[in-house]
mmCIF file of N, CA and C in Angstrom:
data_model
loop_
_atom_site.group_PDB
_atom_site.id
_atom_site.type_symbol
_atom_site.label_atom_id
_atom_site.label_comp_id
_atom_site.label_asym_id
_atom_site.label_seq_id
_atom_site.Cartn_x
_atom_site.Cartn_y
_atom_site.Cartn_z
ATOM 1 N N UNK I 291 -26.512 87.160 -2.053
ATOM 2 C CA UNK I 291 -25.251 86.554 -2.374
ATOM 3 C C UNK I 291 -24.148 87.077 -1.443
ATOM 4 N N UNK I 292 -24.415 87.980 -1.394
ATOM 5 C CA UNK I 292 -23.150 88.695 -0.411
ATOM 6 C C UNK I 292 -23.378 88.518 1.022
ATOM 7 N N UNK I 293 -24.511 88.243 1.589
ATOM 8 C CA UNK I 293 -24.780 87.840 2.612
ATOM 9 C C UNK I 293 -24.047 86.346 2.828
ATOM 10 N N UNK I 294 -24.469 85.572 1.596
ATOM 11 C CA UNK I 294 -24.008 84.224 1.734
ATOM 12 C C UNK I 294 -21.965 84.124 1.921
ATOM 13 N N UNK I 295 -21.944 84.796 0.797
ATOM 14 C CA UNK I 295 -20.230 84.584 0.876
ATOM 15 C C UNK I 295 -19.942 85.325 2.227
ATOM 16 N N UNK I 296 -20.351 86.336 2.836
ATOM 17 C CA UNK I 296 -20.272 86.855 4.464
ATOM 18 C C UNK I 296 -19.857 85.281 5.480
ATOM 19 N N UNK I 297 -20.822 84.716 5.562
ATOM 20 C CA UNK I 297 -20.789 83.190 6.116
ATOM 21 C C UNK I 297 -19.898 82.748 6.033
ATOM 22 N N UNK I 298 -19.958 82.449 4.580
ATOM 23 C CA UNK I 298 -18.439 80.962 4.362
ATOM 24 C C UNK I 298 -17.392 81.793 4.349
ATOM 25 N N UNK I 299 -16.821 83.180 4.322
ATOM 26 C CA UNK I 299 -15.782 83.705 4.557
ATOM 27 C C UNK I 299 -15.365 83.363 6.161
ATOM 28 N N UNK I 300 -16.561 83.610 6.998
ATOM 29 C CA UNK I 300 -16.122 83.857 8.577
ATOM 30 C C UNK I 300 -16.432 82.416 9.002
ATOM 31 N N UNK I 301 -17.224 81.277 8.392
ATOM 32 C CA UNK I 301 -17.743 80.069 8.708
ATOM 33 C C UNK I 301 -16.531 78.747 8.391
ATOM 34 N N UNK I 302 -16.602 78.809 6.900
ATOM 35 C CA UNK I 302 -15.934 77.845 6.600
ATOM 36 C C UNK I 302 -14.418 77.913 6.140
ATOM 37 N N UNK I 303 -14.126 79.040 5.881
ATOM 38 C CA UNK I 303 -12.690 79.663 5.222
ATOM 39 C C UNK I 303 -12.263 80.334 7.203
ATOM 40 N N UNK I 304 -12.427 80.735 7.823
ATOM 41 C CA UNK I 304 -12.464 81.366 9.134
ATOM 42 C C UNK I 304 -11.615 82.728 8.931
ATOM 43 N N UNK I 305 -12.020 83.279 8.130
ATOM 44 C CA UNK I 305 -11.894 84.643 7.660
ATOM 45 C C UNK I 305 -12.607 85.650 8.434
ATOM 46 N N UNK I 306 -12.381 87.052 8.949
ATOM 47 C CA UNK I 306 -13.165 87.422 9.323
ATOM 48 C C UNK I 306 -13.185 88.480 8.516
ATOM 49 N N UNK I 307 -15.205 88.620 8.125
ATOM 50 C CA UNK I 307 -15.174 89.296 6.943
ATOM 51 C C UNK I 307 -14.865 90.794 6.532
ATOM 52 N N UNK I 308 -15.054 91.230 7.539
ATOM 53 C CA UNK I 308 -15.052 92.583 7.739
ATOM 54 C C UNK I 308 -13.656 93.050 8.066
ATOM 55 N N UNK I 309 -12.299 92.383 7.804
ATOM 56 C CA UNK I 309 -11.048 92.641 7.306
ATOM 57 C C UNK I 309 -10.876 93.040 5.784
ATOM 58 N N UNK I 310 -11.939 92.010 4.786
ATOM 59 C CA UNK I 310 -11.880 91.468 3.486
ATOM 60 C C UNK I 310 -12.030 92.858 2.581
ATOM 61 N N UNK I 311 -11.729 93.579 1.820
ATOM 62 C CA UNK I 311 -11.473 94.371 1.035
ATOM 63 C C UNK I 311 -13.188 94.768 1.190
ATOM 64 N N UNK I 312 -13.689 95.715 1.476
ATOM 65 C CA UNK I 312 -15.113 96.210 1.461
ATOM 66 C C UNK I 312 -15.599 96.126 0.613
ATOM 67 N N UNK I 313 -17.001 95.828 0.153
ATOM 68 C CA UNK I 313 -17.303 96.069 -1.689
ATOM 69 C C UNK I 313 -18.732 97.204 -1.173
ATOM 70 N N UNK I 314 -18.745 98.309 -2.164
ATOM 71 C CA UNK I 314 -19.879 98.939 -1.942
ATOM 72 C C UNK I 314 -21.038 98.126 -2.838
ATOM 73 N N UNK I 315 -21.958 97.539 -2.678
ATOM 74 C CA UNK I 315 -23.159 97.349 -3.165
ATOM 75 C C UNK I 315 -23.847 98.179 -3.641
ATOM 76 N N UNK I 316 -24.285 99.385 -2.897
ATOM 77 C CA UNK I 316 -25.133 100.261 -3.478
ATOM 78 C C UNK I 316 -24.337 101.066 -5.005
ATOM 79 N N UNK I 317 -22.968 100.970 -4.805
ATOM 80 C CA UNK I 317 -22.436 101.873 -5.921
ATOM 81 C C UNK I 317 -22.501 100.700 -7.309
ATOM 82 N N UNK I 318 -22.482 99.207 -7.219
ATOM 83 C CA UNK I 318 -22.617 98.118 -7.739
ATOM 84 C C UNK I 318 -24.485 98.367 -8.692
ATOM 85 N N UNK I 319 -25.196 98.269 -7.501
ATOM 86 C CA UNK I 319 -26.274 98.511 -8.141
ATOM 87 C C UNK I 319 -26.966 99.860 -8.892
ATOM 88 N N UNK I 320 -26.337 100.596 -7.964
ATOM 89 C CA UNK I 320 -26.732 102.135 -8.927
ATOM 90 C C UNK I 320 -26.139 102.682 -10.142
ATOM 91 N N UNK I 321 -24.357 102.732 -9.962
ATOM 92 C CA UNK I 321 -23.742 103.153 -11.007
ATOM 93 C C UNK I 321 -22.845 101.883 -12.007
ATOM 94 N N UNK I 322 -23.252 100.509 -11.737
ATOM 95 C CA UNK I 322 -22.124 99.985 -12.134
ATOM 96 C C UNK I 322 -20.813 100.231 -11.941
ATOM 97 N N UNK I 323 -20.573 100.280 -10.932
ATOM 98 C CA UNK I 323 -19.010 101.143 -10.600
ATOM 99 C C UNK I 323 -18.264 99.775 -10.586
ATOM 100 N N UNK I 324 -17.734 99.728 -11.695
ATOM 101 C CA UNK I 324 -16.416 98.809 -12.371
ATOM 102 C C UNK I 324 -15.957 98.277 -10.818
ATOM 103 N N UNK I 325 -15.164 99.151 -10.161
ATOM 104 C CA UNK I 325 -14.226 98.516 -9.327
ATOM 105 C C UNK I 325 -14.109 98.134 -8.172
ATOM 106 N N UNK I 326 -15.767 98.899 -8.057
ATOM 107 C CA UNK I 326 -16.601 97.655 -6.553
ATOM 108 C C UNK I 326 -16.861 96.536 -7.260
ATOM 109 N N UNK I 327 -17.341 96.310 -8.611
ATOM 110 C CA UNK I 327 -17.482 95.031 -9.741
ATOM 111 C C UNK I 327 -16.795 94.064 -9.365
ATOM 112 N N UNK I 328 -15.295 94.585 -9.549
ATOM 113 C CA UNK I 328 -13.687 94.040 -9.774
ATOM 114 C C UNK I 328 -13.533 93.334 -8.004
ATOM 115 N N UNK I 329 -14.328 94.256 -6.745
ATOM 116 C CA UNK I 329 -13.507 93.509 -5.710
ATOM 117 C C UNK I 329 -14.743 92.507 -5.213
ATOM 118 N N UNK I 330 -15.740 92.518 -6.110
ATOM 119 C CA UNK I 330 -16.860 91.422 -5.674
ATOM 120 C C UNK I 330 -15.955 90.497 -6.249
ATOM 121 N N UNK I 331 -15.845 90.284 -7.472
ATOM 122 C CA UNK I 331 -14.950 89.324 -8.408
ATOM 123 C C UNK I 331 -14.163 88.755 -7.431
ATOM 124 N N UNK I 332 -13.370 89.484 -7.177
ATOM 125 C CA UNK I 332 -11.980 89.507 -6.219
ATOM 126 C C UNK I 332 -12.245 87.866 -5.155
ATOM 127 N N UNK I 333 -13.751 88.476 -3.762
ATOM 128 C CA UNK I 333 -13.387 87.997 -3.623
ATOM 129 C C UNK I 333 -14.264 86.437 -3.267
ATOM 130 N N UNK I 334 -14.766 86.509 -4.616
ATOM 131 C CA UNK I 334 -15.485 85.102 -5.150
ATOM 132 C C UNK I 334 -14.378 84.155 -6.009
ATOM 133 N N UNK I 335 -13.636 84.858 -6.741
ATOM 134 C CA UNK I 335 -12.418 84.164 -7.230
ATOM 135 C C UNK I 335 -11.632 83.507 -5.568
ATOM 136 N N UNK I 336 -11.454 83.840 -4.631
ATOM 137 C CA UNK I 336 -10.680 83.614 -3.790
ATOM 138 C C UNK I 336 -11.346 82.028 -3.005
ATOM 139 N N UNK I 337 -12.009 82.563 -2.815
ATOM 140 C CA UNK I 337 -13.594 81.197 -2.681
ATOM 141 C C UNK I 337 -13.150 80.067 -3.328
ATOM 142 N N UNK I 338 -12.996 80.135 -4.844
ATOM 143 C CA UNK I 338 -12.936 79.162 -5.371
ATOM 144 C C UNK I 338 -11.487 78.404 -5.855
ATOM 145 N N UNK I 339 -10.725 79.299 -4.974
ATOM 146 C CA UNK I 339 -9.467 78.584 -5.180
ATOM 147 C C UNK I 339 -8.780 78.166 -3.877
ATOM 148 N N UNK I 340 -9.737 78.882 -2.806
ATOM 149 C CA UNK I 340 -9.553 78.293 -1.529
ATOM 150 C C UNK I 340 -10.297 76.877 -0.881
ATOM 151 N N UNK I 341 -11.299 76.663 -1.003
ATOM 152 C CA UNK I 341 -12.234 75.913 -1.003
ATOM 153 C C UNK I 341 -11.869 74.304 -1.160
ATOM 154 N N UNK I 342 -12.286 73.964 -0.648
ATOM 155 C CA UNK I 342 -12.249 71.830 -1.138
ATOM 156 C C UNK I 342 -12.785 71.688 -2.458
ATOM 157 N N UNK I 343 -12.005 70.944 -2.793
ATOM 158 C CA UNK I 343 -12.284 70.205 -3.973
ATOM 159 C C UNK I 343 -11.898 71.528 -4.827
ATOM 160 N N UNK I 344 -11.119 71.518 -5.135
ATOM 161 C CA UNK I 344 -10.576 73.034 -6.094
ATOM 162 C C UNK I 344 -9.837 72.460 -7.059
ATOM 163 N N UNK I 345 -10.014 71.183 -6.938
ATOM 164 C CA UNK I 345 -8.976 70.558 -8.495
ATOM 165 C C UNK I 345 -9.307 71.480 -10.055
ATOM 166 N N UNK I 346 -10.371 71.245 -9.878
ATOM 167 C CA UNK I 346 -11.429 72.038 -11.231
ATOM 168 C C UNK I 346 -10.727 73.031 -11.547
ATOM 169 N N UNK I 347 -11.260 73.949 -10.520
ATOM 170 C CA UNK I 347 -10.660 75.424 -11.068
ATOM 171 C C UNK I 347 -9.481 75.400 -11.230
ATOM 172 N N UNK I 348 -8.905 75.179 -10.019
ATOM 173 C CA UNK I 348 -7.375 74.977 -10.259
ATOM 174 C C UNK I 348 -6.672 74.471 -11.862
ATOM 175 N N UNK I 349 -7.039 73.299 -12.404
ATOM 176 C CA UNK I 349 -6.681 73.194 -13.257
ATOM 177 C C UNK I 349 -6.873 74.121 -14.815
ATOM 178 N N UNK I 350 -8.423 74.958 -14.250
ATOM 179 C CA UNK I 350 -8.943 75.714 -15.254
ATOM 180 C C UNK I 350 -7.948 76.673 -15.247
ATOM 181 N N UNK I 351 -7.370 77.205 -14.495
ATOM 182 C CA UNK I 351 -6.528 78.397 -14.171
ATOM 183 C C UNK I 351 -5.118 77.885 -15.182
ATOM 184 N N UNK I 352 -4.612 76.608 -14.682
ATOM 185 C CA UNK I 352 -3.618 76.457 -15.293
ATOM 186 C C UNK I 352 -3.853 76.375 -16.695
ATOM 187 N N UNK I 353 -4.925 75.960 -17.483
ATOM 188 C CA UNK I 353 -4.986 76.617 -19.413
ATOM 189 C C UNK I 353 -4.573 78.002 -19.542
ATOM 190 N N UNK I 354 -5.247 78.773 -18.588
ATOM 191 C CA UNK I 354 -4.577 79.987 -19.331
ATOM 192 C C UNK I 354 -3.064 80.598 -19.585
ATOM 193 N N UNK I 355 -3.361 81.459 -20.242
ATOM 194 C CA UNK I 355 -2.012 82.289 -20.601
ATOM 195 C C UNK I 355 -0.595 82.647 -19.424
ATOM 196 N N UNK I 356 0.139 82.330 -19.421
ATOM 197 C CA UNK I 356 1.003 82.560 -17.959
ATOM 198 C C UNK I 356 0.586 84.383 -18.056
ATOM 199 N N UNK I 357 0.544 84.852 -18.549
ATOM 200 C CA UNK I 357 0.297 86.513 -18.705
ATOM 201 C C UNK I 357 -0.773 86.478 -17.468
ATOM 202 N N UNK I 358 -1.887 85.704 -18.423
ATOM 203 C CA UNK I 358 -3.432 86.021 -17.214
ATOM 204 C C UNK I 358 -3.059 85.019 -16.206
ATOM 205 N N UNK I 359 -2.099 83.654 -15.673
ATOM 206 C CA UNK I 359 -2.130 82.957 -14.669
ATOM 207 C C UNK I 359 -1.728 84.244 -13.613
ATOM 208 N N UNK I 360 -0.644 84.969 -13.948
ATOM 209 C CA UNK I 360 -0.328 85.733 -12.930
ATOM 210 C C UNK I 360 -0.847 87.043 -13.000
ATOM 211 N N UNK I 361 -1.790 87.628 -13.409
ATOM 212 C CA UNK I 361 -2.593 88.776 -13.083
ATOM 213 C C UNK I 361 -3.802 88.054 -12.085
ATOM 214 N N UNK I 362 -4.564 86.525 -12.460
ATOM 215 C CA UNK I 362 -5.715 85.790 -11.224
ATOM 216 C C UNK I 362 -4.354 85.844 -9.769
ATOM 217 N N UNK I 363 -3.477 85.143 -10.625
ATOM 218 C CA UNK I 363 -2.355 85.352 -8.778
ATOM 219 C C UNK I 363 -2.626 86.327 -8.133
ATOM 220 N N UNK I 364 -2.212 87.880 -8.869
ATOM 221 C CA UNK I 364 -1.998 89.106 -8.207
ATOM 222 C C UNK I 364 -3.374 88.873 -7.496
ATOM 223 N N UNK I 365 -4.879 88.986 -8.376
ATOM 224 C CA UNK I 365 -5.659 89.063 -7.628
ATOM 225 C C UNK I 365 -6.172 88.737 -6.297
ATOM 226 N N UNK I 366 -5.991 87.211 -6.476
ATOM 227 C CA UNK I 366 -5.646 86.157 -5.541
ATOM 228 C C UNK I 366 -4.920 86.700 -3.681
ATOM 229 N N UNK I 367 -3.781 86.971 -4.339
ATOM 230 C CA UNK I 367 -2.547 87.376 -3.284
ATOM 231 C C UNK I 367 -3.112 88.401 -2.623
ATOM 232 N N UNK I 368 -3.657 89.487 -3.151
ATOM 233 C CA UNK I 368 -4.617 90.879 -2.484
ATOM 234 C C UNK I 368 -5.274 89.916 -1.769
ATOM 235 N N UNK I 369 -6.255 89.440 -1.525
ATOM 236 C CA UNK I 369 -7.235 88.754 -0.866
ATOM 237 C C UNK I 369 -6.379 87.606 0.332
ATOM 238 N N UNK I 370 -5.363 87.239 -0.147
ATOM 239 C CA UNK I 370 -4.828 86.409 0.646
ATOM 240 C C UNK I 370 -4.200 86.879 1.704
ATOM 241 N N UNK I 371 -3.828 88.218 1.614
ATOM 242 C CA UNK I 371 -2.760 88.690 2.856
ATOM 243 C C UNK I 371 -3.624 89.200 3.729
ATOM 244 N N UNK I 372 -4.924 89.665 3.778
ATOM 245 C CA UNK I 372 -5.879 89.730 5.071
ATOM 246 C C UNK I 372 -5.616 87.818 5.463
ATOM 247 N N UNK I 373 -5.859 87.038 5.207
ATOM 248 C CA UNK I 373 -5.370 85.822 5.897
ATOM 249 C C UNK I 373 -3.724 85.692 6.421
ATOM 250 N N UNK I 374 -3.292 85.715 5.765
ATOM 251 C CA UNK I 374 -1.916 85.698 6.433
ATOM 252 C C UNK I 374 -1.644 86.955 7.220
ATOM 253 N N UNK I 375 -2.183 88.379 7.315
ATOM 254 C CA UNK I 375 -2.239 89.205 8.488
ATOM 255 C C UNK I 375 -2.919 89.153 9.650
ATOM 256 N N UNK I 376 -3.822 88.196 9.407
ATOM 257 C CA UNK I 376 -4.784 87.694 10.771
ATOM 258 C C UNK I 376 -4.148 86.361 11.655
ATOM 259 N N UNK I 377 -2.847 85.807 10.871
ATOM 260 C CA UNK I 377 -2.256 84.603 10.725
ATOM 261 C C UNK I 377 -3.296 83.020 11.089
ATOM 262 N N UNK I 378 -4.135 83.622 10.445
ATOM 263 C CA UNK I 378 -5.232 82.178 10.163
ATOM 264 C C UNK I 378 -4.701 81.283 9.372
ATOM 265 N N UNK I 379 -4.852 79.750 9.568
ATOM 266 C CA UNK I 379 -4.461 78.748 8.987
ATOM 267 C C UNK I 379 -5.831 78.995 7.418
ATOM 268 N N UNK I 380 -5.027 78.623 6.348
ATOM 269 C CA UNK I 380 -5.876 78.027 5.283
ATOM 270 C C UNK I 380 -6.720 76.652 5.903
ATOM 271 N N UNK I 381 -8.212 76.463 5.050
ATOM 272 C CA UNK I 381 -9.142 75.977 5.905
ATOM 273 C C UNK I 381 -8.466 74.616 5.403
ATOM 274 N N UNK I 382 -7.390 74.762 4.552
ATOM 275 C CA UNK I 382 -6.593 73.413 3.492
ATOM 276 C C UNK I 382 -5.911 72.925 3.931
ATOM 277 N N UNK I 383 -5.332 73.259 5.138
ATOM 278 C CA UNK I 383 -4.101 73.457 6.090
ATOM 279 C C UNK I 383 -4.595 72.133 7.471
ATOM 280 N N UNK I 384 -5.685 71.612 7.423
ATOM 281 C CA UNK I 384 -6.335 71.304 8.161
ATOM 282 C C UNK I 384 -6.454 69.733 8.607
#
């Protein structure tokens, strides 16, 4: 899986991945370590709100709570400013 999102980060999003917040795997599989957990999350949530055809989620996002809309933002925004520091166009932008 992480191989795969590697791809469409640097393929189809033109991200390059190895800017993208690091996730340890091995600490994922050995200790459950919550907050390598939290930046896999991170940046598979980002995927799916960057991506074509994002009406879905998008709209899924908007049911929730404005509390949790803007804690997915915060998340979101972390992940987004390696794009806007590389000054890559969104692949949406296009």
């Amino acid at each position: 899986m992480h191989r795969m999102m590697t791809r469409y980060y640097e393929e189809i999003l033109r991200i390059p991945f190895d800017k993208m917040p690091q996730v340890n795997l091995n600490e994922i599989a050995k200790e459950s370590n919550a907050q390598e957990i939290f930046k896999l999350c991170q940046l598979v949530l980002f995927i799916t709100v960057e991506r074509e055809n994002n009406a879905v989620v998008v709209e899924r996002l908007q049911r929730l709570t404005e509390q949790s809309q803007g804690v997915v933002m915060n998340y979101i925004e972390e992940v987004s400013r390696v794009q806007e520091i590389e000054c890559i166009p969104s692949p949406l932008e296009f």
